[in-house]
JSON list of C-alpha atoms in Angstrom, two decimals:
[
{"chain": "A", "resi": 1, "resn": "LYS", "atom": "CA", "xyz": [-1.80, -3.19, 16.92]},
{"chain": "A", "resi": 2, "resn": "GLN", "atom": "CA", "xyz": [0.00, -0.82, 14.56]},
{"chain": "A", "resi": 3, "resn": "GLU", "atom": "CA", "xyz": [-1.96, 2.25, 13.51]},
{"chain": "A", "resi": 4, "resn": "VAL", "atom": "CA", "xyz": [-0.77, 4.78, 10.94]},
{"chain": "A", "resi": 5, "resn": "THR", "atom": "CA", "xyz": [-2.17, 8.30, 10.79]},
{"chain": "A", "resi": 6, "resn": "GLN", "atom": "CA", "xyz": [-1.61, 10.96, 8.14]},
{"chain": "A", "resi": 7, "resn": "ILE", "atom": "CA", "xyz": [-2.25, 14.64, 8.65]},
{"chain": "A", "resi": 8, "resn": "PRO", "atom": "CA", "xyz": [-3.63, 16.62, 6.93]},
{"chain": "A", "resi": 9, "resn": "ALA", "atom": "CA", "xyz": [-6.18, 14.56, 4.99]},
{"chain": "A", "resi": 10, "resn": "ALA", "atom": "CA", "xyz": [-6.10, 17.15, 2.19]},
{"chain": "A", "resi": 11, "resn": "LEU", "atom": "CA", "xyz": [-3.88, 20.08, 1.30]},
{"chain": "A", "resi": 12, "resn": "SER", "atom": "CA", "xyz": [-3.95, 22.79, -1.38]},
{"chain": "A", "resi": 13, "resn": "VAL", "atom": "CA", "xyz": [-0.91, 25.00, -1.95]},
{"chain": "A", "resi": 14, "resn": "PRO", "atom": "CA", "xyz": [0.16, 27.41, -4.69]},
{"chain": "A", "resi": 15, "resn": "GLU", "atom": "CA", "xyz": [2.72, 26.23, -7.20]},
{"chain": "A", "resi": 16, "resn": "GLY", "atom": "CA", "xyz": [6.32, 26.85, -6.17]},
{"chain": "A", "resi": 17, "resn": "GLU", "atom": "CA", "xyz": [5.78, 26.52, -2.43]},
{"chain": "A", "resi": 18, "resn": "ASN", "atom": "CA", "xyz": [7.58, 24.02, -0.24]},
{"chain": "A", "resi": 19, "resn": "LEU", "atom": "CA", "xyz": [5.35, 21.71, 1.78]},
{"chain": "A", "resi": 20, "resn": "VAL", "atom": "CA", "xyz": [5.44, 19.01, 4.45]},
{"chain": "A", "resi": 21, "resn": "LEU", "atom": "CA", "xyz": [3.23, 15.95, 4.78]},
{"chain": "A", "resi": 22, "resn": "ASN", "atom": "CA", "xyz": [3.06, 14.15, 8.11]},
{"chain": "A", "resi": 23, "resn": "CYS", "atom": "CA", "xyz": [2.81, 10.49, 9.07]},
{"chain": "A", "resi": 24, "resn": "SER", "atom": "CA", "xyz": [2.68, 9.02, 12.57]},
{"chain": "A", "resi": 25, "resn": "PHE", "atom": "CA", "xyz": [2.64, 5.42, 13.78]},
{"chain": "A", "resi": 26, "resn": "THR", "atom": "CA", "xyz": [1.86, 3.89, 17.15]},
{"chain": "A", "resi": 27, "resn": "ASP", "atom": "CA", "xyz": [4.39, 1.03, 17.41]},
{"chain": "A", "resi": 28, "resn": "SER", "atom": "CA", "xyz": [8.04, 2.02, 16.91]},
{"chain": "A", "resi": 29, "resn": "ALA", "atom": "CA", "xyz": [9.17, -1.60, 16.36]},
{"chain": "A", "resi": 30, "resn": "ILE", "atom": "CA", "xyz": [9.31, -1.27, 12.56]},
{"chain": "A", "resi": 31, "resn": "TYR", "atom": "CA", "xyz": [11.67, -2.46, 9.84]},
{"chain": "A", "resi": 32, "resn": "ASN", "atom": "CA", "xyz": [11.06, 0.46, 7.51]},
{"chain": "A", "resi": 33, "resn": "LEU", "atom": "CA", "xyz": [8.71, 3.21, 6.40]},
{"chain": "A", "resi": 34, "resn": "GLN", "atom": "CA", "xyz": [7.76, 3.89, 2.81]},
{"chain": "A", "resi": 35, "resn": "TRP", "atom": "CA", "xyz": [6.13, 6.83, 1.05]},
{"chain": "A", "resi": 36, "resn": "PHE", "atom": "CA", "xyz": [3.98, 6.21, -2.01]},
{"chain": "A", "resi": 37, "resn": "ARG", "atom": "CA", "xyz": [2.21, 8.31, -4.60]},
{"chain": "A", "resi": 38, "resn": "GLN", "atom": "CA", "xyz": [-1.18, 7.39, -6.05]},
{"chain": "A", "resi": 39, "resn": "ASP", "atom": "CA", "xyz": [-2.77, 9.18, -9.00]},
{"chain": "A", "resi": 40, "resn": "PRO", "atom": "CA", "xyz": [-6.59, 9.00, -9.38]},
{"chain": "A", "resi": 41, "resn": "GLY", "atom": "CA", "xyz": [-7.74, 5.58, -10.56]},
{"chain": "A", "resi": 42, "resn": "LYS", "atom": "CA", "xyz": [-4.19, 4.24, -10.62]},
{"chain": "A", "resi": 43, "resn": "GLY", "atom": "CA", "xyz": [-1.95, 1.97, -8.59]},
{"chain": "A", "resi": 44, "resn": "LEU", "atom": "CA", "xyz": [0.72, 3.02, -6.12]},
{"chain": "A", "resi": 45, "resn": "THR", "atom": "CA", "xyz": [4.26, 4.10, -6.97]},
{"chain": "A", "resi": 46, "resn": "SER", "atom": "CA", "xyz": [7.03, 3.86, -4.37]},
{"chain": "A", "resi": 47, "resn": "LEU", "atom": "CA", "xyz": [8.74, 7.22, -3.76]},
{"chain": "A", "resi": 48, "resn": "LEU", "atom": "CA", "xyz": [11.11, 6.68, -0.85]},
{"chain": "A", "resi": 49, "resn": "LEU", "atom": "CA", "xyz": [11.94, 3.96, 1.66]},
{"chain": "A", "resi": 50, "resn": "ILE", "atom": "CA", "xyz": [13.64, 4.69, 4.98]},
{"chain": "A", "resi": 51, "resn": "GLN", "atom": "CA", "xyz": [15.04, 1.79, 6.96]},
{"chain": "A", "resi": 52, "resn": "SER", "atom": "CA", "xyz": [14.55, 1.86, 10.73]},
{"chain": "A", "resi": 53, "resn": "SER", "atom": "CA", "xyz": [18.26, 2.63, 11.26]},
{"chain": "A", "resi": 54, "resn": "GLN", "atom": "CA", "xyz": [18.17, 5.66, 8.94]},
{"chain": "A", "resi": 55, "resn": "ARG", "atom": "CA", "xyz": [17.09, 9.24, 9.64]},
{"chain": "A", "resi": 56, "resn": "GLU", "atom": "CA", "xyz": [16.28, 10.44, 6.11]},
{"chain": "A", "resi": 57, "resn": "GLN", "atom": "CA", "xyz": [16.25, 9.68, 2.41]},
{"chain": "A", "resi": 58, "resn": "THR", "atom": "CA", "xyz": [16.27, 12.05, -0.54]},
{"chain": "A", "resi": 59, "resn": "SER", "atom": "CA", "xyz": [15.18, 11.72, -4.14]},
{"chain": "A", "resi": 60, "resn": "GLY", "atom": "CA", "xyz": [15.21, 14.84, -6.28]},
{"chain": "A", "resi": 61, "resn": "ARG", "atom": "CA", "xyz": [12.81, 17.39, -4.75]},
{"chain": "A", "resi": 62, "resn": "LEU", "atom": "CA", "xyz": [11.59, 14.88, -2.16]},
{"chain": "A", "resi": 63, "resn": "ASN", "atom": "CA", "xyz": [13.07, 14.38, 1.29]},
{"chain": "A", "resi": 64, "resn": "ALA", "atom": "CA", "xyz": [11.66, 11.95, 3.82]},
{"chain": "A", "resi": 65, "resn": "SER", "atom": "CA", "xyz": [12.68, 11.89, 7.47]},
{"chain": "A", "resi": 66, "resn": "LEU", "atom": "CA", "xyz": [12.10, 9.29, 10.16]},
{"chain": "A", "resi": 67, "resn": "ASP", "atom": "CA", "xyz": [12.07, 9.68, 13.95]},
{"chain": "A", "resi": 68, "resn": "LYS", "atom": "CA", "xyz": [11.38, 6.13, 15.02]},
{"chain": "A", "resi": 69, "resn": "SER", "atom": "CA", "xyz": [11.39, 6.79, 18.75]},
{"chain": "A", "resi": 70, "resn": "SER", "atom": "CA", "xyz": [8.61, 9.36, 18.48]},
{"chain": "A", "resi": 71, "resn": "GLY", "atom": "CA", "xyz": [6.74, 7.44, 15.77]},
{"chain": "A", "resi": 72, "resn": "ARG", "atom": "CA", "xyz": [6.86, 10.19, 13.17]},
{"chain": "A", "resi": 73, "resn": "SER", "atom": "CA", "xyz": [7.88, 10.69, 9.55]},
{"chain": "A", "resi": 74, "resn": "THR", "atom": "CA", "xyz": [7.65, 13.69, 7.27]},
{"chain": "A", "resi": 75, "resn": "LEU", "atom": "CA", "xyz": [7.72, 14.00, 3.50]},
{"chain": "A", "resi": 76, "resn": "TYR", "atom": "CA", "xyz": [9.10, 17.35, 2.34]},
{"chain": "A", "resi": 77, "resn": "ILE", "atom": "CA", "xyz": [8.38, 18.44, -1.22]},
{"chain": "A", "resi": 78, "resn": "ALA", "atom": "CA", "xyz": [10.43, 21.37, -2.48]},
{"chain": "A", "resi": 79, "resn": "ALA", "atom": "CA", "xyz": [9.31, 23.84, -5.13]},
{"chain": "A", "resi": 80, "resn": "SER", "atom": "CA", "xyz": [5.95, 22.15, -5.71]},
{"chain": "A", "resi": 81, "resn": "GLN", "atom": "CA", "xyz": [4.62, 21.72, -9.27]},
{"chain": "A", "resi": 82, "resn": "PRO", "atom": "CA", "xyz": [1.10, 21.00, -10.60]},
{"chain": "A", "resi": 83, "resn": "GLY", "atom": "CA", "xyz": [2.36, 17.51, -11.56]},
{"chain": "A", "resi": 84, "resn": "ASP", "atom": "CA", "xyz": [2.87, 16.79, -7.86]},
{"chain": "A", "resi": 85, "resn": "SER", "atom": "CA", "xyz": [-0.91, 16.74, -7.38]},
{"chain": "A", "resi": 86, "resn": "ALA", "atom": "CA", "xyz": [-1.79, 13.23, -6.17]},
{"chain": "A", "resi": 87, "resn": "THR", "atom": "CA", "xyz": [-2.52, 11.29, -3.00]},
{"chain": "A", "resi": 88, "resn": "TYR", "atom": "CA", "xyz": [0.52, 10.52, -0.88]},
{"chain": "A", "resi": 89, "resn": "LEU", "atom": "CA", "xyz": [0.45, 7.49, 1.41]},
{"chain": "A", "resi": 90, "resn": "CYS", "atom": "CA", "xyz": [2.88, 6.30, 4.04]},
{"chain": "A", "resi": 91, "resn": "ALA", "atom": "CA", "xyz": [3.23, 2.68, 5.18]},
{"chain": "A", "resi": 92, "resn": "VAL", "atom": "CA", "xyz": [5.24, 0.92, 7.88]},
{"chain": "A", "resi": 93, "resn": "ARG", "atom": "CA", "xyz": [6.58, -2.64, 7.81]},
{"chain": "A", "resi": 94, "resn": "ASP", "atom": "CA", "xyz": [6.27, -4.06, 11.30]},
{"chain": "A", "resi": 95, "resn": "ARG", "atom": "CA", "xyz": [8.25, -6.89, 12.90]},
{"chain": "A", "resi": 96, "resn": "ASP", "atom": "CA", "xyz": [5.70, -9.47, 11.66]},
{"chain": "A", "resi": 97, "resn": "ASP", "atom": "CA", "xyz": [6.29, -8.20, 8.09]},
{"chain": "A", "resi": 98, "resn": "LYS", "atom": "CA", "xyz": [2.79, -6.73, 7.90]},
{"chain": "A", "resi": 99, "resn": "ILE", "atom": "CA", "xyz": [2.82, -3.50, 5.90]},
{"chain": "A", "resi": 100, "resn": "ILE", "atom": "CA", "xyz": [0.23, -1.08, 7.31]},
{"chain": "A", "resi": 101, "resn": "PHE", "atom": "CA", "xyz": [-0.91, 2.04, 5.45]},
{"chain": "A", "resi": 102, "resn": "GLY", "atom": "CA", "xyz": [-2.26, 5.40, 6.51]},
{"chain": "A", "resi": 103, "resn": "LYS", "atom": "CA", "xyz": [-5.31, 6.89, 4.80]},
{"chain": "A", "resi": 104, "resn": "GLY", "atom": "CA", "xyz": [-3.22, 9.29, 2.75]},
{"chain": "A", "resi": 105, "resn": "THR", "atom": "CA", "xyz": [-3.01, 13.04, 2.13]},
{"chain": "A", "resi": 106, "resn": "ARG", "atom": "CA", "xyz": [-4.68, 14.39, -1.04]},
{"chain": "A", "resi": 107, "resn": "LEU", "atom": "CA", "xyz": [-2.40, 17.10, -2.39]},
{"chain": "A", "resi": 108, "resn": "HIS", "atom": "CA", "xyz": [-3.54, 19.73, -4.89]},
{"chain": "A", "resi": 109, "resn": "ILE", "atom": "CA", "xyz": [-0.99, 22.15, -6.30]},
{"chain": "A", "resi": 110, "resn": "LEU", "atom": "CA", "xyz": [-2.65, 25.31, -7.60]},
{"chain": "A", "resi": 111, "resn": "PRO", "atom": "CA", "xyz": [-1.17, 26.62, -10.89]},
{"chain": "B", "resi": 1, "resn": "ASN", "atom": "CA", "xyz": [9.76, -7.73, -17.07]},
{"chain": "B", "resi": 2, "resn": "ALA", "atom": "CA", "xyz": [6.02, -7.62, -16.26]},
{"chain": "B", "resi": 3, "resn": "GLY", "atom": "CA", "xyz": [6.32, -6.96, -12.50]},
{"chain": "B", "resi": 4, "resn": "VAL", "atom": "CA", "xyz": [3.07, -7.62, -10.60]},
{"chain": "B", "resi": 5, "resn": "THR", "atom": "CA", "xyz": [0.14, -8.67, -12.81]},
{"chain": "B", "resi": 6, "resn": "GLN", "atom": "CA", "xyz": [-3.45, -8.69, -11.58]},
{"chain": "B", "resi": 7, "resn": "THR", "atom": "CA", "xyz": [-6.41, -10.17, -13.42]},
{"chain": "B", "resi": 8, "resn": "PRO", "atom": "CA", "xyz": [-9.16, -9.32, -14.10]},
{"chain": "B", "resi": 9, "resn": "LYS", "atom": "CA", "xyz": [-9.09, -5.51, -14.20]},
{"chain": "B", "resi": 10, "resn": "PHE", "atom": "CA", "xyz": [-12.84, -5.20, -13.61]},
{"chain": "B", "resi": 11, "resn": "ARG", "atom": "CA", "xyz": [-15.52, -7.59, -12.41]},
{"chain": "B", "resi": 12, "resn": "ILE", "atom": "CA", "xyz": [-19.18, -7.40, -11.42]},
{"chain": "B", "resi": 13, "resn": "LEU", "atom": "CA", "xyz": [-20.49, -10.12, -9.12]},
{"chain": "B", "resi": 14, "resn": "LYS", "atom": "CA", "xyz": [-23.93, -10.89, -7.82]},
{"chain": "B", "resi": 15, "resn": "ILE", "atom": "CA", "xyz": [-24.43, -11.33, -4.08]},
{"chain": "B", "resi": 16, "resn": "GLY", "atom": "CA", "xyz": [-23.52, -14.87, -3.06]},
{"chain": "B", "resi": 17, "resn": "GLN", "atom": "CA", "xyz": [-21.30, -15.62, -6.04]},
{"chain": "B", "resi": 18, "resn": "SER", "atom": "CA", "xyz": [-17.65, -16.60, -5.64]},
{"chain": "B", "resi": 19, "resn": "MET", "atom": "CA", "xyz": [-14.56, -15.63, -7.58]},
{"chain": "B", "resi": 20, "resn": "THR", "atom": "CA", "xyz": [-10.78, -15.67, -7.49]},
{"chain": "B", "resi": 21, "resn": "LEU", "atom": "CA", "xyz": [-8.64, -12.61, -8.05]},
{"chain": "B", "resi": 22, "resn": "GLN", "atom": "CA", "xyz": [-5.36, -13.58, -9.62]},
{"chain": "B", "resi": 23, "resn": "CYS", "atom": "CA", "xyz": [-1.96, -12.09, -8.77]},
{"chain": "B", "resi": 24, "resn": "ALA", "atom": "CA", "xyz": [1.36, -13.11, -10.27]},
{"chain": "B", "resi": 25, "resn": "GLN", "atom": "CA", "xyz": [4.84, -11.62, -10.01]},
{"chain": "B", "resi": 26, "resn": "ASP", "atom": "CA", "xyz": [7.93, -12.45, -12.03]},
{"chain": "B", "resi": 27, "resn": "MET", "atom": "CA", "xyz": [10.54, -10.79, -9.80]},
{"chain": "B", "resi": 28, "resn": "ASN", "atom": "CA", "xyz": [11.19, -13.80, -7.55]},
{"chain": "B", "resi": 29, "resn": "HIS", "atom": "CA", "xyz": [9.81, -11.89, -4.58]},
{"chain": "B", "resi": 30, "resn": "ASN", "atom": "CA", "xyz": [9.23, -13.85, -1.39]},
{"chain": "B", "resi": 31, "resn": "TYR", "atom": "CA", "xyz": [6.71, -11.49, 0.14]},
{"chain": "B", "resi": 32, "resn": "MET", "atom": "CA", "xyz": [3.26, -10.91, -1.33]},
{"chain": "B", "resi": 33, "resn": "TYR", "atom": "CA", "xyz": [0.32, -8.87, -0.03]},
{"chain": "B", "resi": 34, "resn": "TRP", "atom": "CA", "xyz": [-3.37, -8.32, -0.77]},
{"chain": "B", "resi": 35, "resn": "TYR", "atom": "CA", "xyz": [-5.00, -4.98, 0.03]},
{"chain": "B", "resi": 36, "resn": "ARG", "atom": "CA", "xyz": [-8.41, -3.43, -0.49]},
{"chain": "B", "resi": 37, "resn": "GLN", "atom": "CA", "xyz": [-8.98, 0.28, -0.97]},
{"chain": "B", "resi": 38, "resn": "ASP", "atom": "CA", "xyz": [-12.36, 1.88, -0.43]},
{"chain": "B", "resi": 39, "resn": "PRO", "atom": "CA", "xyz": [-13.14, 5.40, -1.76]},
{"chain": "B", "resi": 40, "resn": "GLY", "atom": "CA", "xyz": [-11.26, 8.11, 0.11]},
{"chain": "B", "resi": 41, "resn": "MET", "atom": "CA", "xyz": [-9.53, 5.57, 2.31]},
{"chain": "B", "resi": 42, "resn": "GLY", "atom": "CA", "xyz": [-6.06, 4.16, 2.52]},
{"chain": "B", "resi": 43, "resn": "LEU", "atom": "CA", "xyz": [-5.23, 0.53, 1.93]},
{"chain": "B", "resi": 44, "resn": "LYS", "atom": "CA", "xyz": [-6.34, -2.19, 4.33]},
{"chain": "B", "resi": 45, "resn": "LEU", "atom": "CA", "xyz": [-4.28, -5.40, 4.50]},
{"chain": "B", "resi": 46, "resn": "ILE", "atom": "CA", "xyz": [-6.35, -8.53, 3.84]},
{"chain": "B", "resi": 47, "resn": "TYR", "atom": "CA", "xyz": [-3.76, -11.34, 3.80]},
{"chain": "B", "resi": 48, "resn": "TYR", "atom": "CA", "xyz": [-0.05, -11.63, 3.24]},
{"chain": "B", "resi": 49, "resn": "SER", "atom": "CA", "xyz": [2.56, -14.32, 2.61]},
{"chain": "B", "resi": 50, "resn": "VAL", "atom": "CA", "xyz": [6.28, -14.41, 3.40]},
{"chain": "B", "resi": 51, "resn": "GLY", "atom": "CA", "xyz": [6.93, -17.40, 1.15]},
{"chain": "B", "resi": 52, "resn": "ALA", "atom": "CA", "xyz": [5.41, -20.39, -0.62]},
{"chain": "B", "resi": 53, "resn": "GLY", "atom": "CA", "xyz": [3.21, -22.38, 1.74]},
{"chain": "B", "resi": 54, "resn": "ILE", "atom": "CA", "xyz": [2.97, -19.59, 4.35]},
{"chain": "B", "resi": 55, "resn": "THR", "atom": "CA", "xyz": [0.05, -17.18, 4.70]},
{"chain": "B", "resi": 56, "resn": "ASP", "atom": "CA", "xyz": [-1.09, -14.87, 7.49]},
{"chain": "B", "resi": 57, "resn": "LYS", "atom": "CA", "xyz": [-4.14, -12.75, 8.22]},
{"chain": "B", "resi": 58, "resn": "GLY", "atom": "CA", "xyz": [-3.97, -9.00, 7.90]},
{"chain": "B", "resi": 59, "resn": "GLU", "atom": "CA", "xyz": [-6.33, -6.32, 9.21]},
{"chain": "B", "resi": 60, "resn": "VAL", "atom": "CA", "xyz": [-9.53, -7.34, 7.37]},
{"chain": "B", "resi": 61, "resn": "PRO", "atom": "CA", "xyz": [-9.38, -11.09, 6.47]},
{"chain": "B", "resi": 62, "resn": "ASN", "atom": "CA", "xyz": [-13.05, -12.02, 7.00]},
{"chain": "B", "resi": 63, "resn": "GLY", "atom": "CA", "xyz": [-14.79, -13.19, 3.83]},
{"chain": "B", "resi": 64, "resn": "TYR", "atom": "CA", "xyz": [-11.53, -13.95, 2.00]},
{"chain": "B", "resi": 65, "resn": "ASN", "atom": "CA", "xyz": [-9.13, -16.85, 1.59]},
{"chain": "B", "resi": 66, "resn": "VAL", "atom": "CA", "xyz": [-5.68, -17.14, 0.06]},
{"chain": "B", "resi": 67, "resn": "SER", "atom": "CA", "xyz": [-3.17, -19.79, -0.91]},
{"chain": "B", "resi": 68, "resn": "ARG", "atom": "CA", "xyz": [0.50, -19.62, -1.89]},
{"chain": "B", "resi": 69, "resn": "SER", "atom": "CA", "xyz": [1.53, -22.83, -3.59]},
{"chain": "B", "resi": 70, "resn": "THR", "atom": "CA", "xyz": [4.28, -21.18, -5.68]},
{"chain": "B", "resi": 71, "resn": "THR", "atom": "CA", "xyz": [6.56, -18.18, -5.23]},
{"chain": "B", "resi": 72, "resn": "GLU", "atom": "CA", "xyz": [5.02, -16.47, -8.26]},
{"chain": "B", "resi": 73, "resn": "ASP", "atom": "CA", "xyz": [1.28, -16.70, -7.57]},
{"chain": "B", "resi": 74, "resn": "PHE", "atom": "CA", "xyz": [-0.91, -15.44, -4.72]},
{"chain": "B", "resi": 75, "resn": "PRO", "atom": "CA", "xyz": [-4.63, -15.78, -5.57]},
{"chain": "B", "resi": 76, "resn": "LEU", "atom": "CA", "xyz": [-7.34, -14.21, -3.41]},
{"chain": "B", "resi": 77, "resn": "ARG", "atom": "CA", "xyz": [-10.61, -16.09, -3.12]},
{"chain": "B", "resi": 78, "resn": "LEU", "atom": "CA", "xyz": [-13.96, -14.45, -2.32]},
{"chain": "B", "resi": 79, "resn": "GLU", "atom": "CA", "xyz": [-16.62, -16.87, -1.11]},
{"chain": "B", "resi": 80, "resn": "LEU", "atom": "CA", "xyz": [-20.26, -15.75, -0.96]},
{"chain": "B", "resi": 81, "resn": "ALA", "atom": "CA", "xyz": [-19.65, -12.20, -2.20]},
{"chain": "B", "resi": 82, "resn": "ALA", "atom": "CA", "xyz": [-21.34, -9.39, -0.26]},
{"chain": "B", "resi": 83, "resn": "PRO", "atom": "CA", "xyz": [-21.91, -5.69, -1.17]},
{"chain": "B", "resi": 84, "resn": "SER", "atom": "CA", "xyz": [-19.38, -4.77, 1.55]},
{"chain": "B", "resi": 85, "resn": "GLN", "atom": "CA", "xyz": [-16.69, -6.39, -0.60]},
{"chain": "B", "resi": 86, "resn": "THR", "atom": "CA", "xyz": [-17.17, -3.82, -3.35]},
{"chain": "B", "resi": 87, "resn": "SER", "atom": "CA", "xyz": [-13.73, -2.24, -3.52]},
{"chain": "B", "resi": 88, "resn": "VAL", "atom": "CA", "xyz": [-10.51, -1.93, -5.48]},
{"chain": "B", "resi": 89, "resn": "TYR", "atom": "CA", "xyz": [-8.13, -4.77, -4.70]},
{"chain": "B", "resi": 90, "resn": "PHE", "atom": "CA", "xyz": [-4.36, -4.37, -4.98]},
{"chain": "B", "resi": 91, "resn": "CYS", "atom": "CA", "xyz": [-1.71, -7.05, -4.92]},
{"chain": "B", "resi": 92, "resn": "ALA", "atom": "CA", "xyz": [1.88, -6.17, -4.03]},
{"chain": "B", "resi": 93, "resn": "SER", "atom": "CA", "xyz": [5.21, -7.93, -3.60]},
{"chain": "B", "resi": 94, "resn": "SER", "atom": "CA", "xyz": [8.69, -7.33, -2.26]},
{"chain": "B", "resi": 95, "resn": "LEU", "atom": "CA", "xyz": [11.99, -9.06, -1.69]},
{"chain": "B", "resi": 96, "resn": "THR", "atom": "CA", "xyz": [13.04, -10.14, 1.77]},
{"chain": "B", "resi": 97, "resn": "GLY", "atom": "CA", "xyz": [14.95, -7.49, 3.65]},
{"chain": "B", "resi": 98, "resn": "THR", "atom": "CA", "xyz": [14.45, -4.13, 5.27]},
{"chain": "B", "resi": 99, "resn": "ASN", "atom": "CA", "xyz": [15.57, -2.19, 2.20]},
{"chain": "B", "resi": 100, "resn": "SER", "atom": "CA", "xyz": [13.10, -3.74, -0.23]},
{"chain": "B", "resi": 101, "resn": "PRO", "atom": "CA", "xyz": [10.31, -1.49, -1.51]},
{"chain": "B", "resi": 102, "resn": "LEU", "atom": "CA", "xyz": [6.81, -2.73, -2.21]},
{"chain": "B", "resi": 103, "resn": "HIS", "atom": "CA", "xyz": [5.81, -3.14, -5.87]},
{"chain": "B", "resi": 104, "resn": "PHE", "atom": "CA", "xyz": [2.12, -2.89, -6.76]},
{"chain": "B", "resi": 105, "resn": "GLY", "atom": "CA", "xyz": [-0.11, -4.29, -9.46]},
{"chain": "B", "resi": 106, "resn": "ASN", "atom": "CA", "xyz": [-2.63, -2.06, -11.24]},
{"chain": "B", "resi": 107, "resn": "GLY", "atom": "CA", "xyz": [-5.59, -3.29, -9.21]},
{"chain": "B", "resi": 108, "resn": "THR", "atom": "CA", "xyz": [-8.90, -5.09, -9.73]},
{"chain": "B", "resi": 109, "resn": "ARG", "atom": "CA", "xyz": [-12.10, -3.07, -9.44]},
{"chain": "B", "resi": 110, "resn": "LEU", "atom": "CA", "xyz": [-14.82, -5.32, -8.02]},
{"chain": "B", "resi": 111, "resn": "THR", "atom": "CA", "xyz": [-18.51, -4.46, -7.71]},
{"chain": "B", "resi": 112, "resn": "VAL", "atom": "CA", "xyz": [-20.92, -6.73, -5.85]},
{"chain": "B", "resi": 113, "resn": "THR", "atom": "CA", "xyz": [-24.61, -6.05, -6.55]}
]
């Protein structure tokens, strides 16, 4: 059974700092891993998708890496801004096409 | 292009009542998913479908039923609602393929009292 864990559960950092969010999964037989952003009371927005054959993806100040063999992914946010405050969730698509989510990391950027 | 549309946005049910949460997508996506999200938690997969006529259980299917008679629609049925089903329900869809991101609806907030 696939299990996805995100550490830390919550994080507060001063504006301008670089930060890393972590995601781990128990079964490495995945098709892809996605990172999402969720603002309070809202739906989820896809940020980055890494296929199982890829090592990283970049979009603007965001960089996501994937180490499938060790079951780990990181989301790196450069030069954080108050607008980055949100909950960040990772999800893996397994070989049965189930998409399993972690519980998320609540990020607060301090102005 | 509407994307993924969920109705209703809010609903209050009494214990034992039944209802159907509607989900429709206009992107010709094969794959559709239903999730529930409880406060402070991530999303738990209820049911999913890889195409019309095909449905599979997710992590927390008990108390729910689904059907997929068309590519566009994936309704979620709650029979005999219980307080434990109070949650926010999200529907999502994607194309087939390993490079296809998941697109979400705006959610349905359900309260069972």
